[in-house]
Amino acid sequence: MKKFTENMYSTISRLNNESNVMLTKCSDTLCSKCPNRLSDKCKDEEKIQFFDNNALKECGLSEGQIINWVKARDIAKDQILKKGIIQDVCAGCGWSSICYKKAGEII
């Protein structure tokens, strides 16, 4: 898990106000070091798609959309974190305890 979290923080730190991202509902750059990744997919692909679908829906965004990183982050903060619905969007996620803590720090 250490390589996964290091990769996640590294990827996020490389993003800046000018960076655009493409929104996906599948294994992506953040997943590249995850121990659950099998080749180009996640062993829990259906569960991940469930979380991604929920997040995109709540944020009014869609798969394949290219959006500025800061704008996407701010939309998620406003539509999920500030509304207090992260538990619903990410119900059953193994990372939830970390995200709930981070959410508290962000809002």
Short mmCIF file of C-alpha atoms in Angstrom, two decimals:
data_model
loop_
_atom_site.label_atom_id
_atom_site.label_comp_id
_atom_site.label_asym_id
_atom_site.label_seq_id
_atom_site.Cartn_x
_atom_site.Cartn_y
_atom_site.Cartn_z
CA MET A 1 0.00 0.00 0.00
CA LYS A 2 2.93 2.35 0.58
CA LYS A 3 3.75 2.52 -3.15
CA PHE A 4 0.10 3.22 -3.91
CA THR A 5 -0.22 6.10 -1.46
CA GLU A 6 3.16 7.54 -2.51
CA ASN A 7 2.04 7.44 -6.15
CA MET A 8 -1.28 9.08 -5.30
CA TYR A 9 0.35 11.94 -3.41
CA SER A 10 3.01 12.33 -6.10
CA THR A 11 0.44 12.46 -8.89
CA ILE A 12 -1.71 14.99 -7.04
CA SER A 13 1.30 17.16 -6.19
CA ARG A 14 2.25 17.33 -9.90
CA LEU A 15 -1.15 18.73 -10.78
CA ASN A 16 -1.46 22.50 -10.68
CA ASN A 17 -3.84 25.27 -11.64
CA GLU A 18 -3.06 24.75 -15.32
CA SER A 19 -3.44 20.95 -15.38
CA ASN A 20 -6.35 19.29 -17.15
CA VAL A 21 -7.46 15.76 -16.34
CA MET A 22 -9.67 13.28 -18.17
CA LEU A 23 -12.31 11.76 -15.93
CA THR A 24 -12.53 7.96 -16.05
CA LYS A 25 -14.47 5.14 -14.46
CA CYS A 26 -11.67 2.61 -14.70
CA SER A 27 -8.10 2.00 -13.63
CA ASP A 28 -6.06 5.14 -14.24
CA THR A 29 -2.81 6.91 -13.31
CA LEU A 30 -3.72 6.97 -9.62
CA CYS A 31 -4.24 3.19 -9.73
CA SER A 32 -0.92 2.37 -11.39
CA LYS A 33 0.78 1.30 -8.13
CA CYS A 34 -2.26 -0.20 -6.40
CA PRO A 35 -1.74 -3.77 -5.16
CA ASN A 36 -5.27 -4.62 -6.41
CA ARG A 37 -4.40 -3.74 -9.99
CA LEU A 38 -4.26 -6.72 -12.32
CA SER A 39 -2.64 -5.73 -15.62
CA ASP A 40 -4.83 -2.84 -16.80
CA LYS A 41 -7.81 -3.46 -14.51
CA CYS A 42 -8.62 -3.55 -10.84
CA LYS A 43 -9.54 -6.81 -9.18
CA ASP A 44 -12.45 -4.81 -7.73
CA GLU A 45 -13.34 -3.10 -11.03
CA GLU A 46 -17.12 -3.21 -10.47
CA LYS A 47 -16.80 -1.66 -7.02
CA ILE A 48 -14.50 1.08 -8.34
CA GLN A 49 -16.91 1.85 -11.17
CA PHE A 50 -19.71 2.11 -8.59
CA PHE A 51 -17.73 4.73 -6.63
CA ASP A 52 -16.72 6.59 -9.78
CA ASN A 53 -20.29 6.59 -11.13
CA ASN A 54 -21.57 7.96 -7.82
CA ALA A 55 -18.94 10.70 -7.70
CA LEU A 56 -19.46 11.76 -11.32
CA LYS A 57 -23.23 11.83 -10.88
CA GLU A 58 -23.10 13.92 -7.69
CA CYS A 59 -20.66 16.34 -9.32
CA GLY A 60 -22.62 16.66 -12.57
CA LEU A 61 -19.60 15.42 -14.53
CA SER A 62 -19.18 12.61 -17.07
CA GLU A 63 -16.67 9.97 -18.07
CA GLY A 64 -14.25 11.13 -20.74
CA GLN A 65 -14.75 14.78 -19.82
CA ILE A 66 -11.57 16.84 -19.79
CA ILE A 67 -11.61 19.39 -17.00
CA ASN A 68 -9.18 21.60 -15.15
CA TRP A 69 -7.86 19.73 -12.09
CA VAL A 70 -8.55 22.57 -9.64
CA LYS A 71 -12.11 22.98 -10.98
CA ALA A 72 -12.77 19.22 -10.66
CA ARG A 73 -11.37 19.20 -7.13
CA ASP A 74 -13.47 22.20 -6.12
CA ILE A 75 -16.63 20.68 -7.61
CA ALA A 76 -16.05 17.47 -5.64
CA LYS A 77 -15.41 19.48 -2.48
CA ASP A 78 -18.64 21.46 -2.93
CA GLN A 79 -20.89 18.66 -4.17
CA ILE A 80 -19.66 15.77 -2.01
CA LEU A 81 -17.56 16.91 0.95
CA LYS A 82 -19.41 20.06 1.97
CA LYS A 83 -22.77 18.33 1.52
CA GLY A 84 -21.58 15.57 3.84
CA ILE A 85 -22.44 12.76 1.42
CA ILE A 86 -19.02 11.14 1.07
CA GLN A 87 -20.27 8.18 3.12
CA ASP A 88 -23.04 7.60 0.54
CA VAL A 89 -20.89 8.18 -2.54
CA CYS A 90 -18.13 5.90 -1.28
CA ALA A 91 -20.12 3.40 0.76
CA GLY A 92 -18.04 0.26 1.31
CA CYS A 93 -14.70 1.70 0.19
CA GLY A 94 -11.64 0.37 2.01
CA TRP A 95 -10.06 3.83 1.98
CA SER A 96 -13.05 5.55 3.57
CA SER A 97 -11.45 6.16 6.97
CA ILE A 98 -8.58 8.05 5.35
CA CYS A 99 -10.89 10.04 3.08
CA TYR A 100 -13.26 10.95 5.91
CA LYS A 101 -10.31 12.30 7.86
CA LYS A 102 -9.03 14.25 4.84
CA ALA A 103 -12.54 15.56 4.16
CA GLY A 104 -12.64 16.97 7.68
CA GLU A 105 -9.36 18.76 7.06
CA ILE A 106 -10.54 20.17 3.71
CA ILE A 107 -13.93 21.58 4.66
#
